[in-house]
XYZ file of C-alpha atoms in Angstrom:
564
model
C -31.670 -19.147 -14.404
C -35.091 -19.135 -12.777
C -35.140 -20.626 -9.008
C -37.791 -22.642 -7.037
C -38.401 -19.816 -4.265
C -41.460 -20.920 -1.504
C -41.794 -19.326 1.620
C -43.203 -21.554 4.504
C -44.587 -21.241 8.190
C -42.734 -22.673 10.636
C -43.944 -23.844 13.567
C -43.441 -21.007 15.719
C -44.908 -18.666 13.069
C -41.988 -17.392 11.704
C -41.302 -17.399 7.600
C -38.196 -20.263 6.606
C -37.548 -19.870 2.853
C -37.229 -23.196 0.676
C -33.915 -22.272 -2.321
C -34.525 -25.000 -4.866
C -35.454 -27.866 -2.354
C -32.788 -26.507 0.341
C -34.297 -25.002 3.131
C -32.397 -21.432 4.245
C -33.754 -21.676 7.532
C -34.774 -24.275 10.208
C -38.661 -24.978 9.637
C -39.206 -25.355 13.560
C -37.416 -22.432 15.458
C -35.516 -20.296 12.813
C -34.522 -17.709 15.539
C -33.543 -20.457 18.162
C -30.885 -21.815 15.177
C -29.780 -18.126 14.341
C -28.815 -17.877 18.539
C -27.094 -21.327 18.270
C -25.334 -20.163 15.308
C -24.415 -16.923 16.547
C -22.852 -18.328 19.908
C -20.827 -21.067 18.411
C -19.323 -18.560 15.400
C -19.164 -15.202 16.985
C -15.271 -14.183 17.728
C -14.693 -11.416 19.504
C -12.770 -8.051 17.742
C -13.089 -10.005 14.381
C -14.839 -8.513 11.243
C -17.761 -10.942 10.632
C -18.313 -11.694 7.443
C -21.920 -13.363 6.640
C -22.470 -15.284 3.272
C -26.203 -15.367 3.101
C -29.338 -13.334 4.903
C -32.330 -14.766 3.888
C -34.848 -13.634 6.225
C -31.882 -12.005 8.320
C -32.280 -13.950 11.679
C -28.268 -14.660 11.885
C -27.706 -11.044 10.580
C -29.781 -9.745 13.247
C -28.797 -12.412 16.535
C -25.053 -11.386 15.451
C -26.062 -7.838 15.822
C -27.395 -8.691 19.594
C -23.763 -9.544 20.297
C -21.562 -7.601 18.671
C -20.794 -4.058 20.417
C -17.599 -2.115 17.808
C -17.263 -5.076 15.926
C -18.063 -5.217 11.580
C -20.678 -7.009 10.328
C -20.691 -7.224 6.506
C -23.114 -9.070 4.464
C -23.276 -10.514 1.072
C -26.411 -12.603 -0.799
C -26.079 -14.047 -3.762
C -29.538 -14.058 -4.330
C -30.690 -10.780 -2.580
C -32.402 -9.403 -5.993
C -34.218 -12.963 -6.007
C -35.289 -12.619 -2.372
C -36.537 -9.146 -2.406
C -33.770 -8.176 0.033
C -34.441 -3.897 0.148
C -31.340 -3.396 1.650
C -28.325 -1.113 0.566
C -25.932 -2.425 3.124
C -26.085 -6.199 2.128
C -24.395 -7.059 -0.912
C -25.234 -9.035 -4.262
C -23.830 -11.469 -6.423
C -23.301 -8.452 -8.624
C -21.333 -6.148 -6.383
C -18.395 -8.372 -5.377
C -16.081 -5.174 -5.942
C -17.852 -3.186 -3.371
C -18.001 -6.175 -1.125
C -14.439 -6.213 -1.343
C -14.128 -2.304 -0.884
C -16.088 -2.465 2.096
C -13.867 -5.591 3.651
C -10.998 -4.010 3.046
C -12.015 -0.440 4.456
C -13.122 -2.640 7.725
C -9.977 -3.885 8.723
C -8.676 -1.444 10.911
C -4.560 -1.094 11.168
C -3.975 -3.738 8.468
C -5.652 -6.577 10.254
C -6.502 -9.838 9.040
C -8.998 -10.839 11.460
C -11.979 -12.235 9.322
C -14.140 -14.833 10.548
C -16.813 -15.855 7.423
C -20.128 -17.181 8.818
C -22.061 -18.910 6.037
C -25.671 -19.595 6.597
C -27.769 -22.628 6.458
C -26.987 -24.485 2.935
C -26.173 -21.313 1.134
C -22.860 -22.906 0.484
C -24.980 -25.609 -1.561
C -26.961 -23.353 -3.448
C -24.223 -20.557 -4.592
C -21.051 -23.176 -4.327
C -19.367 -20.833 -7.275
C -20.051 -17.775 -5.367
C -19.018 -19.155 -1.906
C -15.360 -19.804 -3.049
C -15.465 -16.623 -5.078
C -16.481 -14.686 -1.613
C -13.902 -17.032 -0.135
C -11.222 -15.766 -2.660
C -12.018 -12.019 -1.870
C -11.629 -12.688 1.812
C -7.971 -14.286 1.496
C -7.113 -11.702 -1.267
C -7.702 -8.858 0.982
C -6.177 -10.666 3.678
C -2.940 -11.223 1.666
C -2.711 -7.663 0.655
C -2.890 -6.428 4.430
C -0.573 -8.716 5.254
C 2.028 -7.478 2.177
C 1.524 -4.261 3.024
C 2.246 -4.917 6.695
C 5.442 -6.573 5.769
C 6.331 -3.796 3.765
C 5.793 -1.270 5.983
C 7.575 -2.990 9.048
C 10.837 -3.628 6.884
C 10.658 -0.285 5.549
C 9.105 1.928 7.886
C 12.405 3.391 9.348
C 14.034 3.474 5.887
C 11.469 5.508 4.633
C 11.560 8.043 7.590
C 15.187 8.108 7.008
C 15.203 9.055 3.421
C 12.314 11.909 3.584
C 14.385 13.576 5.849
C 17.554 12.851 3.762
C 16.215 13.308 0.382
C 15.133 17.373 1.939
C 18.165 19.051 1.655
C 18.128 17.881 -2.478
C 15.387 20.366 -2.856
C 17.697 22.951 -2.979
C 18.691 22.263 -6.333
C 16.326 19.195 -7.478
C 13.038 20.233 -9.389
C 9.154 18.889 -8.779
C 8.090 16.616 -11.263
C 5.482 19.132 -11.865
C 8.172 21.306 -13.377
C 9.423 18.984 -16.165
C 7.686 19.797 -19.329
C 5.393 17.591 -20.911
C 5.549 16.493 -24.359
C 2.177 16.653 -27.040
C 1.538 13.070 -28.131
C 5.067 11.528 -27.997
C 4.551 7.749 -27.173
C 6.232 6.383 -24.181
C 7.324 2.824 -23.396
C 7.921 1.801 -19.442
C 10.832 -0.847 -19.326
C 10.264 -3.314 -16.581
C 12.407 -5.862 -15.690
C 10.158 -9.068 -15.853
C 11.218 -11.845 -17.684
C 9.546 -11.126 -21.104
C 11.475 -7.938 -21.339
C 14.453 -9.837 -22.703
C 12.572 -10.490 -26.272
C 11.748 -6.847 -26.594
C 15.081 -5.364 -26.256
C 16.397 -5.781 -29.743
C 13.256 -4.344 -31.506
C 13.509 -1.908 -28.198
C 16.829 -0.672 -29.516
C 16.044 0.173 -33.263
C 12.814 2.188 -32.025
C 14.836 3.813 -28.849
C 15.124 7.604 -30.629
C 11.153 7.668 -31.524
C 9.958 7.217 -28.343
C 10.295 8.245 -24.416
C 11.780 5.295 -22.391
C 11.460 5.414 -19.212
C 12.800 2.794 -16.916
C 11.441 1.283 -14.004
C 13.540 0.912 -10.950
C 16.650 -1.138 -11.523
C 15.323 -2.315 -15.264
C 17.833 0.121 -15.844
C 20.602 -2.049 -15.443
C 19.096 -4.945 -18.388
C 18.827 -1.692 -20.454
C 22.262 -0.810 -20.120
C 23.711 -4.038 -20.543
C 22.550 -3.733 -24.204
C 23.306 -0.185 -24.777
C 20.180 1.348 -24.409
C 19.618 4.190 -22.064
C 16.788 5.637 -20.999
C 15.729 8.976 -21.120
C 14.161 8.762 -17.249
C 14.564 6.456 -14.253
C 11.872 5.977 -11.617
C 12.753 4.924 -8.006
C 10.864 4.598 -5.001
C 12.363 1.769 -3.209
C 13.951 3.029 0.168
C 15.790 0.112 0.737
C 19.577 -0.786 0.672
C 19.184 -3.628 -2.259
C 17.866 -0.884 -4.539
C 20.632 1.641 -3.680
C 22.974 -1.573 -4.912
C 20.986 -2.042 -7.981
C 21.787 2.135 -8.749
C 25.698 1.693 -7.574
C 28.095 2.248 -10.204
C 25.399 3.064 -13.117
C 27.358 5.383 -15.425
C 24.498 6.950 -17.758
C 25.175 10.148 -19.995
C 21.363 11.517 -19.858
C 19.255 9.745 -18.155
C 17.018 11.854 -15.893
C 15.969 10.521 -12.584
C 12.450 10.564 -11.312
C 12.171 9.623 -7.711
C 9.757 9.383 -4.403
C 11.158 11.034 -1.306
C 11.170 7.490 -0.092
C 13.798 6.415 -2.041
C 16.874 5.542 -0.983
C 18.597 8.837 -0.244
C 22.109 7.766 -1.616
C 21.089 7.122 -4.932
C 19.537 10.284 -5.483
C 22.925 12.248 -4.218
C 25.325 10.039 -6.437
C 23.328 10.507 -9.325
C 24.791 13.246 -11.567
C 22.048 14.154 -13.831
C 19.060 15.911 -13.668
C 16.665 15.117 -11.238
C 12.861 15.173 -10.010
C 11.055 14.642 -7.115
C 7.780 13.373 -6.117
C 5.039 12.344 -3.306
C 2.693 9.798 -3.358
C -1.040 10.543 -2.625
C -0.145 8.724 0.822
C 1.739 11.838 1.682
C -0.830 14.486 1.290
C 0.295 15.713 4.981
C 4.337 15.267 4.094
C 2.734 17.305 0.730
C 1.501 21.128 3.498
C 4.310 20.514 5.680
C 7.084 21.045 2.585
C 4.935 23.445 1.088
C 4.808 25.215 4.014
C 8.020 24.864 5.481
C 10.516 24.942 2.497
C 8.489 26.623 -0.404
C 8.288 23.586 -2.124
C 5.481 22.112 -4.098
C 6.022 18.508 -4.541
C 3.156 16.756 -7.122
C 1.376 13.702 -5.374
C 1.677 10.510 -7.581
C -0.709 7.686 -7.364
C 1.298 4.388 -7.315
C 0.844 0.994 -5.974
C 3.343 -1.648 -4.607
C 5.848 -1.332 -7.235
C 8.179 1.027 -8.649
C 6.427 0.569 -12.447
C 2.735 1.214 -11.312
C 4.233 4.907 -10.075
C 5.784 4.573 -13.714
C 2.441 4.641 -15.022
C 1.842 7.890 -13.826
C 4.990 9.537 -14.291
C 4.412 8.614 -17.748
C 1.109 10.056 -18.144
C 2.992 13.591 -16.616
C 5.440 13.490 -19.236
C 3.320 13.351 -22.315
C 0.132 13.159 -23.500
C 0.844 10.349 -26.033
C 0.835 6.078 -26.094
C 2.064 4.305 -23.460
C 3.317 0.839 -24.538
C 4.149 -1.098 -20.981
C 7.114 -4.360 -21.819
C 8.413 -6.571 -19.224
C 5.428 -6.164 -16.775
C 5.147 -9.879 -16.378
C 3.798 -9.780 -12.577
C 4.391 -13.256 -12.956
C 7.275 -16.085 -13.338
C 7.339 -16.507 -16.738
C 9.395 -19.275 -18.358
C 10.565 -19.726 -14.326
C 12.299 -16.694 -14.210
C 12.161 -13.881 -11.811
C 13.674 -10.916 -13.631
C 14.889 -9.957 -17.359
C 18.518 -11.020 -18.082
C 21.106 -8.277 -17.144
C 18.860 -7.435 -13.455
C 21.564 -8.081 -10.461
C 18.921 -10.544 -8.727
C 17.851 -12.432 -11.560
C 17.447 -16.058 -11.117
C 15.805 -19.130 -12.363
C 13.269 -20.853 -9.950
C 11.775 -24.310 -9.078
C 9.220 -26.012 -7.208
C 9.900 -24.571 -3.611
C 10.953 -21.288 -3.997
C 7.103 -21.308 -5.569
C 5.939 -23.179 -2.178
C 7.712 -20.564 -0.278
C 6.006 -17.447 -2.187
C 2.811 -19.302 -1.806
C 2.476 -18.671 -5.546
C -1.060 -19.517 -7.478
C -2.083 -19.945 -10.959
C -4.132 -17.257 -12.778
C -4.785 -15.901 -16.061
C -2.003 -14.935 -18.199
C -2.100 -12.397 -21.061
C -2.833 -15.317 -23.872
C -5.717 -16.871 -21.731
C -3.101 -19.227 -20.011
C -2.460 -20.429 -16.984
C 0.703 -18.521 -15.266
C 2.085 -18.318 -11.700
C 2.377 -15.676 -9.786
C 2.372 -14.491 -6.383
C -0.023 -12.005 -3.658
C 2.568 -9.159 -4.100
C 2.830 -9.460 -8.127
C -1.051 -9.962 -7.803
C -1.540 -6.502 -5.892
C 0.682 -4.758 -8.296
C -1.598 -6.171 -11.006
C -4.565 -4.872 -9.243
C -2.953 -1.354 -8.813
C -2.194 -0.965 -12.204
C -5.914 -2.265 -12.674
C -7.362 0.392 -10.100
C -4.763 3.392 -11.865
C -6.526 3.227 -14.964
C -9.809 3.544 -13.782
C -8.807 6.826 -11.968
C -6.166 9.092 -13.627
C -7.133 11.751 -15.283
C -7.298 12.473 -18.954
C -5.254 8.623 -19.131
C -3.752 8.560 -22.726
C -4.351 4.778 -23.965
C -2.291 2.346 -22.561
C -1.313 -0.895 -24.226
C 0.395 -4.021 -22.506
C 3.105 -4.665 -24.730
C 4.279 -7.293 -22.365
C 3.780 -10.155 -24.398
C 3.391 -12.704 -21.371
C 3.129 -12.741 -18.130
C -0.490 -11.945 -16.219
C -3.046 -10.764 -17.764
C -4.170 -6.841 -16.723
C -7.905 -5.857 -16.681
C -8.903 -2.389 -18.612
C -5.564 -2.556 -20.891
C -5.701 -3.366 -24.457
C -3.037 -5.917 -25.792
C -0.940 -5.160 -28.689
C 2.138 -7.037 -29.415
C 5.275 -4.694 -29.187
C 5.815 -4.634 -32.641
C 2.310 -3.597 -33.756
C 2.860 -0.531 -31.212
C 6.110 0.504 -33.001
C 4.450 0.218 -36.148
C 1.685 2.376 -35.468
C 3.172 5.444 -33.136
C 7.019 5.023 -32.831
C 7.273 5.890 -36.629
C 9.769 9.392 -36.611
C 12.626 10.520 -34.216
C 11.836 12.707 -30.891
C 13.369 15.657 -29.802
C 13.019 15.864 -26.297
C 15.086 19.215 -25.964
C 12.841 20.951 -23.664
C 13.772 23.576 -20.980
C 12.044 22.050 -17.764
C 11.091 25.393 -15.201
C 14.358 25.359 -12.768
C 13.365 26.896 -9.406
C 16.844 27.164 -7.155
C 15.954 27.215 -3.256
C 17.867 28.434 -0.321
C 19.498 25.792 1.856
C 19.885 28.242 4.272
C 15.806 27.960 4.323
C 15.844 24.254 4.470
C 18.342 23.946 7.381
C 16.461 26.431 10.084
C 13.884 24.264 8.899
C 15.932 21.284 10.018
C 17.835 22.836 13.272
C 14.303 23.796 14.523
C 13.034 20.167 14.360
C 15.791 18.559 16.076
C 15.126 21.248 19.172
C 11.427 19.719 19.148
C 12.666 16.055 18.739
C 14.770 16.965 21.712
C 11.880 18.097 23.514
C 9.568 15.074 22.839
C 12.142 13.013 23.721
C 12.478 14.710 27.348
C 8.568 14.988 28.227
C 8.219 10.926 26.812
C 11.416 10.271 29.102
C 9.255 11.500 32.205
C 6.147 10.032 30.897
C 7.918 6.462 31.043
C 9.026 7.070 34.556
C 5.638 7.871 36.268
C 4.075 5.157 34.444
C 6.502 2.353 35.576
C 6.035 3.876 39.645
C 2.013 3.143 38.987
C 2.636 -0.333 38.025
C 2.999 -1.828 41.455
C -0.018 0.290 42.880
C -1.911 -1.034 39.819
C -3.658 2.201 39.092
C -3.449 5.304 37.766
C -2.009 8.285 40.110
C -4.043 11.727 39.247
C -0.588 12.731 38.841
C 0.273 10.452 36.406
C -2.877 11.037 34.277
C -2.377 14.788 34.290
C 1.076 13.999 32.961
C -0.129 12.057 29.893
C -2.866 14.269 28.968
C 0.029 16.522 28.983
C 1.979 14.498 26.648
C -0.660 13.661 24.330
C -1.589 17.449 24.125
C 2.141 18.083 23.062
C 2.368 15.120 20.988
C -1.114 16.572 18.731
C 0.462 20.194 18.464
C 3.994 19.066 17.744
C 3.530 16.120 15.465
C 1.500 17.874 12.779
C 4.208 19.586 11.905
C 6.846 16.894 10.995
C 7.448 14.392 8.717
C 6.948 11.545 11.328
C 3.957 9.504 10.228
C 6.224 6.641 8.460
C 8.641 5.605 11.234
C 5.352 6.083 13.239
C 2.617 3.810 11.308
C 3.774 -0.036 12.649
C 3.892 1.344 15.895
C 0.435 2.903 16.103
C -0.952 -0.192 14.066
C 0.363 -2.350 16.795
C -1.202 -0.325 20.287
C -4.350 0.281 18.302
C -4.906 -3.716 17.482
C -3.239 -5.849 20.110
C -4.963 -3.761 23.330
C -8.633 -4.400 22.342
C -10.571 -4.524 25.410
C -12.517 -7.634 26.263
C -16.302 -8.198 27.239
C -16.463 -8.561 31.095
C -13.358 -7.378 31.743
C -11.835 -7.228 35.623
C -10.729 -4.311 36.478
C -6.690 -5.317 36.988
C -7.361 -6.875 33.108
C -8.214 -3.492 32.552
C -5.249 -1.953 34.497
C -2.626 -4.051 32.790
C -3.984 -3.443 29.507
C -4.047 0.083 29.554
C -0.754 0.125 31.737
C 1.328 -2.019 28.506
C -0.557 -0.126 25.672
C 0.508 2.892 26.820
C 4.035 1.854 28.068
C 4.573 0.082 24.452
C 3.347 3.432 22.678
C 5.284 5.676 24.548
C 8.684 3.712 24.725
C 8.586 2.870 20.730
C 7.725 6.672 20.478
C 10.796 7.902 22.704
C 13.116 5.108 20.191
C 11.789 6.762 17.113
C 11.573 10.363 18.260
C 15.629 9.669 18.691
C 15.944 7.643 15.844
C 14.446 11.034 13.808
C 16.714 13.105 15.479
C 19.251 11.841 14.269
C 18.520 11.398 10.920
C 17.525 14.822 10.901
C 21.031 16.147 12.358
C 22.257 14.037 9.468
C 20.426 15.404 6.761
C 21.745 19.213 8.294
C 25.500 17.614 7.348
C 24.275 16.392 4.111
C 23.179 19.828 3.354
C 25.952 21.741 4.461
C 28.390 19.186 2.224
C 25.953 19.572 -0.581
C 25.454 23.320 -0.720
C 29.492 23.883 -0.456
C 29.448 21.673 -3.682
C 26.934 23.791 -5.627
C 28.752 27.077 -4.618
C 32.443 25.858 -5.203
C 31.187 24.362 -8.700
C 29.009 27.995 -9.422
C-alpha cells in the first residue's frame, strides 16, 4: 500500500510530518506538544513503551526525564519514514519488540505504561491493538510465572534437596540409551486424548509412549502403559495424581523439582534431569556429588519438557495427542485424569479465558497459562538441536506454530508400522551416599552459620531505626554479611526458595526523584530488614529440609544394602 507522506514547516521551523491527511506532529510547536506529552504520560520506574516516533520529539523529551527507566520504541511505518535506527522497531519485527519488552521487565514486573503518539493510533489501528496484545501477553506471562514461582518456590527448594540423596542409585537422563528412528508419541491429558486411546492401544508395541505428568493415570485406566513418565510438578496435587499407580515397566523421567515422594515410591527405573534454569544447581552437583545431570529445555508444563525428553530418547517421529492447550468440547482434562471436569461460563470468566485459533482454523478457548505453554512448545522447536519432525496429532485443541498436522491415524500409518524392542542396557553409574551426605552434613553447618550472622544483622538494624541512620557499626556489619552471603551462597542449591524474595526487595524499594533524606532512610532501613528477615526464614527453612534429606538417605541406602 503506497502512503501520502509530506513533510511541512512549522511555524517554529521545525519539520511535522502529514500520514495520509493526519498530521504526526503539531504544525505550530512540535517540541512544546512532545514536553506536554511527556509530563502528563511519564510514570516513574515504569517501562515506557512508545507506539510511534516520527520525527522523535516524544522519544527524545521522554529521554530528558527518564534517569534507569526503559524506553522502547516501535513504528509501524519506520521503513516508510526513513527512520535509520536499529533500536526502534517495525511493523515487521513484532517478535523482537516483544523480546526486548519482555527482557525489560526486571523481577517479573508488569509495569508498562504505552504512550502512543499523535494519531498514530488512526493510521496503524491494526497494529496498535496488535502492539497492545504483545504488551498484555507479556504482562500475563510475568504474572503466571510469578504465581508459579510464589506457590512453588519453597516446594521446589524442598524437593532439590530431597530428590539428592536418589542419586545414589538413580541414573542421568543422559545415560539412558537412545533409540535410531523409533517414533515416539507424548500422551497428554487434554481433552482430545480420549478419541486417540483406542487406535493408541492397537499401535502401543510399535512405538515409544511416553506420558506426560499424570496422563498416566487416563492411560492406565484403559490398559495402556507407558514405557516412560515425565514429572516436574513439585507440588502436593501431583504427588496425589502418582499415589497408588501400580505400573509393571514404566520408567520414570523426572526434574529435581518434582515432588520428592513420588520419585522414592516409585519402584522402577528412574532418571533425572535439570532444566536450563539450573545451569548453577547443574556445577554445584557436578562438583559436589560427581554427578552430571543433562539440562532440559522446558516451558510451563510437564509435556513441553516431554518434548525434549523425547527428542533424547530417539532420533525418530514424534506424534504429540491430547495437547489441547485449550477447553475443548468444555472439558479440562481427558477422561480417567483425577481433576477432570466439565466447565461453564464462569469458571471461563474466572481464568480470564480468550478465543484464538484452534488446530482446524476455529475459534477455541483457552487461557494465558495454556497460551504460554503453546508458545514454549512454539519457541522449543525453533531451538533444539538436530529436532526429529514433530507432528501434532492432537486433533483439536489450539493451534501450534512450526508443527505440521497429521491426524493420528495417518501417523500410525506411516511410522508405527512393526513392533519395538526397547531392550536396551542404559549406562548404570552407582554413587556413594556416604559422598552425598558429607555433602549434606557440611551444608547444614553453613545454614547454621548464615542463620547466626543474619540473626545479628537483624538486631543492629532494628537499634538504628529510632536514630534513623545508619551506625558505622552497623554498616560494617552488613558489608560483612553480604560478603559471607556472596562466598557462601554460590555453593548451594538456594536460588529457588530465594527468587520471590529477591524479586520483591529489588522492585518494591525503587528510589524516588527528589527524595528526603528520612524517605531515603526508611526505604533502605525496610528493604534491607525485609531481605534479611525472609533470608534468616528460608536459610532455616533449608536447613531443615536438608537435615531431612540426610534421614532420607540414611533410610534409603540401608534399603539398597539389605536388598544387595
Amino acid at each position: 500500500m503506497t502512503h501520502e507522506i509530506k513533510y511541512i514547516d512549522t511555524k517554529t521551523g521545525n519539520k511535522t510530518i502529514e500520514f495520509d491527511s493526519y498530521l504526526l506532529h503539531s504544525k505550530y510547536d512540535p517540541i512544546k506538544e512532545a514536553q506536554r506529552i511527556a509530563e502528563k504520560e511519564y510514570t516513574e520506574n515504569f517501562v515506557h513503551i512508545v507506539f510511534g516516533y516520527g520525527c522523535g520529539y516524544l522519544v527524545d523529551e521522554l529521554k530528558k526525564m527518564i534517569e534507569d527507566e526503559v524506553i522502547v520504541v516501535i513504528d509501524p511505518f519506520k521503513i516508510e519514514l526513513n527512520i535509520n535506527d536499529d533500536t526502534i522497531y517495525g511493523k515487521n519485527q513484532i517478535d523482537e519488540f516483544k523480546t526486548q519488552l519482555s527482557s525489560s521487565l526486571e523481577n517479573l514486573s508488569r509495569e508498562v505504561k504505552v504512550i502512543c503518539s499523535l494519531n498514530y493510533d488512526k493510521i496503524a489501528p491494526e497494529f496498535y491493538k496488535e502492539v497492545l496484545q504483545c504488551v498484555k501477553d507479556v504482562q500475563r506471562s510475568n504474572q503466571v510465572d510469578e504465581y508459579t514461582i510464589r506457590t512453588g518456590s519453597e516446594g521446589w527448594q524442598e524437593n532439590y534437596i530431597k530428590n539428592l540423596p536418589l542419586l545414589i542409585r538413580d541414573q542421568p537422563l543422559s545415560n539412558n540409551s537412545k533409540f535410531n528412528d523409533v517414533p515416539v508419541v507424548i500422551a497428554s491429558g487434554g481433552p482430545s486424548l480420549t478419541k486417540q486411546l483406542p487406535l493408541l492401544q492397537s499401535i502401543r508395541e510399535n512405538i515409544i509412549l511416553v506420558a506426560a505428568g499424570s496422563t498416566i493415570n487416563s492411560l492406565l485406566k484403559h490398559d495402556i502403559e507407558p514405557d516412560y513418565v515425565v514429572t516436574i510438578d513439585g507440588s502436593e496435587a501431583n504427588y496425589h495424581h502418582f499415589e497408588n499407580i501400580h505400573s509393571n515397566k514404566t520408567k520414570l523421567i523426572y526434574g529435581l523439582s518434582s515432588n520428592y515422594k513420588i520419585q522414592y515410591e516409585w519402584k522402577n527405573e528412574r532418571y533425572a534431569f535439570l532444566t536450563t534454569d539450573d545451569v548453577k544447581v547443574q556445577e554445584i552437583i557436578e562438583k559436589k556429588y560427581g554427578v552430571d545431570l543433562p539440562l532440559i529445555a522446558g516451558g510451563g508444563s510437564v509435556a513441553n519438557f516431554a518434548l525434549t525428553v523425547a527428542t533424547n530418547l530417539s532420533s525418530g517421529p514424534i506424534a504429540l495427542i491430547g495437547q489441547d492447550l485449550a477447553y475443548t468440547d468444555l472439558q479440562t482434562h481427558a477422561s480417567g485424569n483425577k481433576y477432570a471436569m466439565r466447565i461453564d461460563d464462569e469458571f471461563l470468566e474466572k481464568r480470564d479465558a480468550f478465543q484464538t485459533e484452534g488446530y482446524y482454523g476455529e475459534q477455541v478457548m483457552t487461557d494465558y497459562p495454556f497460551h504460554a505453554m503453546k508458545l514454549a512448545f512454539e519457541t522449543l522447536i525453533t531451538i533444539l538441536p538436530n529436532i526429529p519432525t514433530i507432528y501434532n496429532c492432537t486433533e483439536g485443541g489450539v493451534k501450534i506454530k512450526g508443527v505440521e498436522q497429521v491426524t493420528f491415524k495417518e501417523f500410525c500409518e506411516k511410522f508405527a508400522i512393526r513392533p519395538v524392542e526397547l531392550d536396551k542396557q542404559s549406562k548404570f553409574e552407582e554413587k556413594k551416599w556416604e559422598t552425598i551426605r558429607l555433602g549434606l552434613e557440611e551444608e547444614v553447618k553453613v545454614y547454621q552459620t548464615i542463620n547466626n550472622r543474619l540473626k545479628e544483622v537483624i538486631l543492629k538494624l532494628k537499634k538504628d531505626w529510632l536514630k534513623k541512620f545508619f551506625s558505622p557499626q552497623t554498616i560494617k556489619v552488613l558489608n560483612s554479611i553480604d560478603k559471607l552471603l556472596r562466598e557462601k551462597l554460590a555453593n548451594l542449591m538456594f536460588e529457588r526458595i530465594a527468587d520471590p524474595l529477591i524479586a520483591d526487595v529489588l522492585r518494591n524499594y525503587k528510589g524516588k526523584k527528589n527524595e528526603e533524606e528520612e524517605e531515603k532512610f526508611n526505604r533502605v532501613y525496610n528493604q534491607n530488614l525485609e531481605l534479611y528477615c525472609r533470608l534468616q526464614e528460608a536459610v532455616s527453612k533449608t536447613k531443615i529440609y536438608t537435615e531431612e534429606a540426610i534421614k532420607l538417605g540414611d533410610e534409603l541406602n540401608a534399603r539398597i544394602n539389605g536388598s544387595n
